[in-house]
PDB file of C-alpha atoms in Angstrom:
ATOM      1  CA  MET A   1     -29.366 -40.149  -5.324  1.00 55.00           C
ATOM      2  CA  ALA A   2     -25.889 -38.718  -4.942  1.00 59.00           C
ATOM      3  CA  THR A   3     -23.676 -36.026  -5.773  1.00 58.00           C
ATOM      4  CA  LYS A   4     -20.825 -36.168  -7.470  1.00 59.00           C
ATOM      5  CA  LYS A   5     -17.357 -34.622  -5.867  1.00 58.00           C
ATOM      6  CA  THR A   6     -14.886 -33.238  -7.259  1.00 59.00           C
ATOM      7  CA  ASN A   7     -11.390 -32.940  -6.394  1.00 61.00           C
ATOM      8  CA  THR A   8     -10.716 -29.393  -7.318  1.00 56.00           C
ATOM      9  CA  PRO A   9      -7.310 -28.105  -5.243  1.00 62.00           C
ATOM     10  CA  SER A  10      -7.944 -24.901  -3.479  1.00 65.00           C
ATOM     11  CA  LYS A  11      -5.233 -22.453  -3.699  1.00 67.00           C
ATOM     12  CA  PRO A  12      -3.145 -21.571  -0.596  1.00 69.00           C
ATOM     13  CA  LYS A  13      -3.403 -18.134   0.434  1.00 73.00           C
ATOM     14  CA  LEU A  14       0.297 -16.738  -0.764  1.00 77.00           C
ATOM     15  CA  SER A  15       1.465 -15.146   2.622  1.00 92.00           C
ATOM     16  CA  VAL A  16       1.509 -10.695   1.807  1.00 95.00           C
ATOM     17  CA  THR A  17       3.928  -9.072   4.320  1.00 96.00           C
ATOM     18  CA  ALA A  18       4.195  -5.127   3.704  1.00 97.00           C
ATOM     19  CA  LYS A  19       6.190  -2.398   5.023  1.00 97.00           C
ATOM     20  CA  VAL A  20       6.161   1.035   5.058  1.00 97.00           C
ATOM     21  CA  ASP A  21       9.585   2.037   3.726  1.00 96.00           C
ATOM     22  CA  ARG A  22       8.784   5.765   3.841  1.00 95.00           C
ATOM     23  CA  MET A  23       5.754   8.560   4.731  1.00 94.00           C
ATOM     24  CA  VAL A  24       4.789  11.254   3.229  1.00 93.00           C
ATOM     25  CA  ASP A  25       4.553  15.098   6.380  1.00 87.00           C
ATOM     26  CA  ARG A  26       2.561  17.184   4.578  1.00 85.00           C
ATOM     27  CA  GLU A  27      -0.485  17.444   5.565  1.00 81.00           C
ATOM     28  CA  ASP A  28      -2.074  18.350   2.108  1.00 83.00           C
ATOM     29  CA  ALA A  29      -0.582  15.379   0.263  1.00 90.00           C
ATOM     30  CA  LYS A  30      -3.207  12.547  -1.641  1.00 95.00           C
ATOM     31  CA  VAL A  31       0.527  10.688  -1.328  1.00 96.00           C
ATOM     32  CA  LYS A  32       0.596   9.785   2.321  1.00 96.00           C
ATOM     33  CA  ALA A  33       3.443   6.893   2.275  1.00 96.00           C
ATOM     34  CA  TYR A  34       4.875   4.242  -0.098  1.00 97.00           C
ATOM     35  CA  ALA A  35       5.353   0.561   1.125  1.00 98.00           C
ATOM     36  CA  SER A  36       6.722  -2.376  -0.475  1.00 98.00           C
ATOM     37  CA  ILE A  37       5.607  -6.069   0.313  1.00 97.00           C
ATOM     38  CA  ASN A  38       6.484  -9.280  -0.147  1.00 97.00           C
ATOM     39  CA  ILE A  39       4.705 -12.179  -2.130  1.00 95.00           C
ATOM     40  CA  GLY A  40       5.414 -15.400   0.165  1.00 93.00           C
ATOM     41  CA  GLY A  41       8.717 -14.981   1.276  1.00 93.00           C
ATOM     42  CA  GLU A  42       9.810 -14.889  -3.244  1.00 94.00           C
ATOM     43  CA  PHE A  43       8.367 -11.668  -4.650  1.00 94.00           C
ATOM     44  CA  ILE A  44       8.724  -7.906  -3.544  1.00 96.00           C
ATOM     45  CA  ILE A  45       7.326  -5.289  -5.058  1.00 97.00           C
ATOM     46  CA  ARG A  46       8.657  -1.870  -4.014  1.00 96.00           C
ATOM     47  CA  ASP A  47       6.715   2.024  -4.278  1.00 96.00           C
ATOM     48  CA  ILE A  48       3.226   0.504  -3.827  1.00 97.00           C
ATOM     49  CA  ALA A  49       1.400   4.288  -2.832  1.00 97.00           C
ATOM     50  CA  VAL A  50      -0.584   4.814   0.533  1.00 97.00           C
ATOM     51  CA  VAL A  51      -2.798   7.043  -1.184  1.00 96.00           C
ATOM     52  CA  GLU A  52      -5.914   9.634   0.659  1.00 94.00           C
ATOM     53  CA  GLY A  53      -9.034   8.573  -1.592  1.00 93.00           C
ATOM     54  CA  GLN A  54     -12.539  10.262  -1.721  1.00 93.00           C
ATOM     55  CA  LYS A  55     -13.897   6.418   0.005  1.00 94.00           C
ATOM     56  CA  GLY A  56     -10.246   6.590   2.429  1.00 94.00           C
ATOM     57  CA  ILE A  57      -7.095   5.071   2.349  1.00 95.00           C
ATOM     58  CA  PHE A  58      -5.546   2.623  -0.477  1.00 96.00           C
ATOM     59  CA  ALA A  59      -3.000   1.226  -1.975  1.00 97.00           C
ATOM     60  CA  LYS A  60      -1.787   1.863  -5.196  1.00 96.00           C
ATOM     61  CA  MET A  61      -0.290  -0.320  -7.224  1.00 96.00           C
ATOM     62  CA  PRO A  62       3.348   1.188  -9.055  1.00 96.00           C
ATOM     63  CA  PHE A  63       2.764   2.680 -12.109  1.00 95.00           C
ATOM     64  CA  ARG A  64       4.356   4.236 -15.552  1.00 95.00           C
ATOM     65  CA  SER A  65       3.080   7.396 -17.212  1.00 94.00           C
ATOM     66  CA  TYR A  66       4.287   7.701 -20.895  1.00 94.00           C
ATOM     67  CA  LYS A  67       2.662   9.775 -23.972  1.00 95.00           C
ATOM     68  CA  SER A  68       0.017   8.313 -26.278  1.00 93.00           C
ATOM     69  CA  SER A  69       1.160   9.495 -30.101  1.00 93.00           C
ATOM     70  CA  ASP A  70      -1.847  11.904 -29.235  1.00 94.00           C
ATOM     71  CA  GLY A  71       0.142  14.127 -26.594  1.00 94.00           C
ATOM     72  CA  ASP A  72      -2.596  11.914 -24.040  1.00 96.00           C
ATOM     73  CA  THR A  73      -0.424  11.137 -20.902  1.00 96.00           C
ATOM     74  CA  LYS A  74      -1.431   8.382 -20.230  1.00 95.00           C
ATOM     75  CA  TYR A  75      -0.396   5.371 -17.820  1.00 93.00           C
ATOM     76  CA  SER A  76      -0.138   1.406 -17.206  1.00 93.00           C
ATOM     77  CA  ASP A  77       0.200  -0.267 -13.687  1.00 92.00           C
ATOM     78  CA  ILE A  78       3.856  -2.441 -13.741  1.00 94.00           C
ATOM     79  CA  ALA A  79       2.479  -5.083 -11.111  1.00 93.00           C
ATOM     80  CA  PHE A  80      -1.041  -5.435 -10.235  1.00 92.00           C
ATOM     81  CA  ALA A  81      -3.002  -8.209  -8.722  1.00 92.00           C
ATOM     82  CA  LEU A  82      -4.747 -11.187 -11.044  1.00 93.00           C
ATOM     83  CA  THR A  83      -8.304 -12.040  -8.324  1.00 93.00           C
ATOM     84  CA  ASP A  84     -10.207  -9.612  -6.203  1.00 94.00           C
ATOM     85  CA  SER A  85      -8.805 -11.766  -2.519  1.00 92.00           C
ATOM     86  CA  ALA A  86      -4.745 -11.559  -4.206  1.00 92.00           C
ATOM     87  CA  ARG A  87      -5.776  -7.825  -4.708  1.00 94.00           C
ATOM     88  CA  GLN A  88      -7.913  -7.591  -0.757  1.00 95.00           C
ATOM     89  CA  ASN A  89      -5.066  -8.989   0.588  1.00 95.00           C
ATOM     90  CA  ILE A  90      -2.383  -6.564  -0.527  1.00 96.00           C
ATOM     91  CA  GLN A  91      -4.644  -3.702   0.410  1.00 96.00           C
ATOM     92  CA  ASP A  92      -5.086  -5.598   3.839  1.00 96.00           C
ATOM     93  CA  ALA A  93      -1.450  -5.489   4.419  1.00 97.00           C
ATOM     94  CA  VAL A  94      -0.429  -2.086   3.565  1.00 98.00           C
ATOM     95  CA  ILE A  95      -2.968  -0.378   4.787  1.00 97.00           C
ATOM     96  CA  ASP A  96      -2.151  -2.506   8.277  1.00 97.00           C
ATOM     97  CA  ALA A  97       1.354  -0.983   7.849  1.00 97.00           C
ATOM     98  CA  TYR A  98       0.580   2.035   8.099  1.00 97.00           C
ATOM     99  CA  ASN A  99      -0.717   2.117  10.296  1.00 96.00           C
ATOM    100  CA  GLU A 100       1.030   1.104  12.047  1.00 96.00           C
ATOM    101  CA  ALA A 101       3.507   3.364  11.447  1.00 94.00           C
ATOM    102  CA  LEU A 102       0.987   6.394  11.738  1.00 90.00           C
ATOM    103  CA  ASN A 103       0.329   4.831  14.941  1.00 90.00           C
ATOM    104  CA  LYS A 104       4.286   4.124  15.750  1.00 88.00           C
ATOM    105  CA  SER A 105       5.225   8.136  14.264  1.00 76.00           C
ATOM    106  CA  GLU A 106       2.910   9.166  16.798  1.00 74.00           C
ATOM    107  CA  ASP A 107       4.013   7.553  19.748  1.00 71.00           C
ATOM    108  CA  GLU A 108       7.380   8.591  19.030  1.00 69.00           C
ATOM    109  CA  LEU A 109       6.164  12.844  19.032  1.00 56.00           C
ATOM    110  CA  PRO A 110       6.364  14.586  22.747  1.00 58.00           C
ATOM    111  CA  ASP A 111       3.537  15.253  24.390  1.00 54.00           C
ATOM    112  CA  GLU A 112       1.744  19.089  23.597  1.00 51.00           C
ATOM    113  CA  ASP A 113       2.288  19.539  27.636  1.00 52.00           C
ATOM    114  CA  GLU A 114       6.142  18.423  26.951  1.00 50.00           C
ATOM    115  CA  SER A 115       8.420  21.795  27.003  1.00 47.00           C
ATOM    116  CA  PRO A 116      11.177  21.489  24.407  1.00 49.00           C
ATOM    117  CA  VAL A 117      14.555  20.189  26.546  1.00 49.00           C
ATOM    118  CA  GLN A 118      16.901  23.028  25.999  1.00 49.00           C
ATOM    119  CA  SER A 119      20.813  22.491  25.503  1.00 47.00           C
ATOM    120  CA  MET A 120      23.588  25.347  27.307  1.00 46.00           C
TER     121      MET A 120
END
């Protein structure tokens, strides 16, 4: 017996590009950089933190903090992915941009055996 085929349209994967807006220079800082993402050429999210966590580097979406009625500080995400695949797509784009910016900044540093040129 033949099974009925359903024509459920698949969702197209959104194009996500990322760029690092600024690097954090302190080695002891958990936040390593801040990035922006462009989703499908139509939507931008800024101030995504690149964070060094216990399990490695990850992208932390922008959030706001506020005091609850009992005085505790609470946090609420401003923007977030609704699906695991969208979250992973954003994560991959941000981490790739961070690694690219990290490699670029290392290439710009003088070699250890080079002495700086002094002007007179």
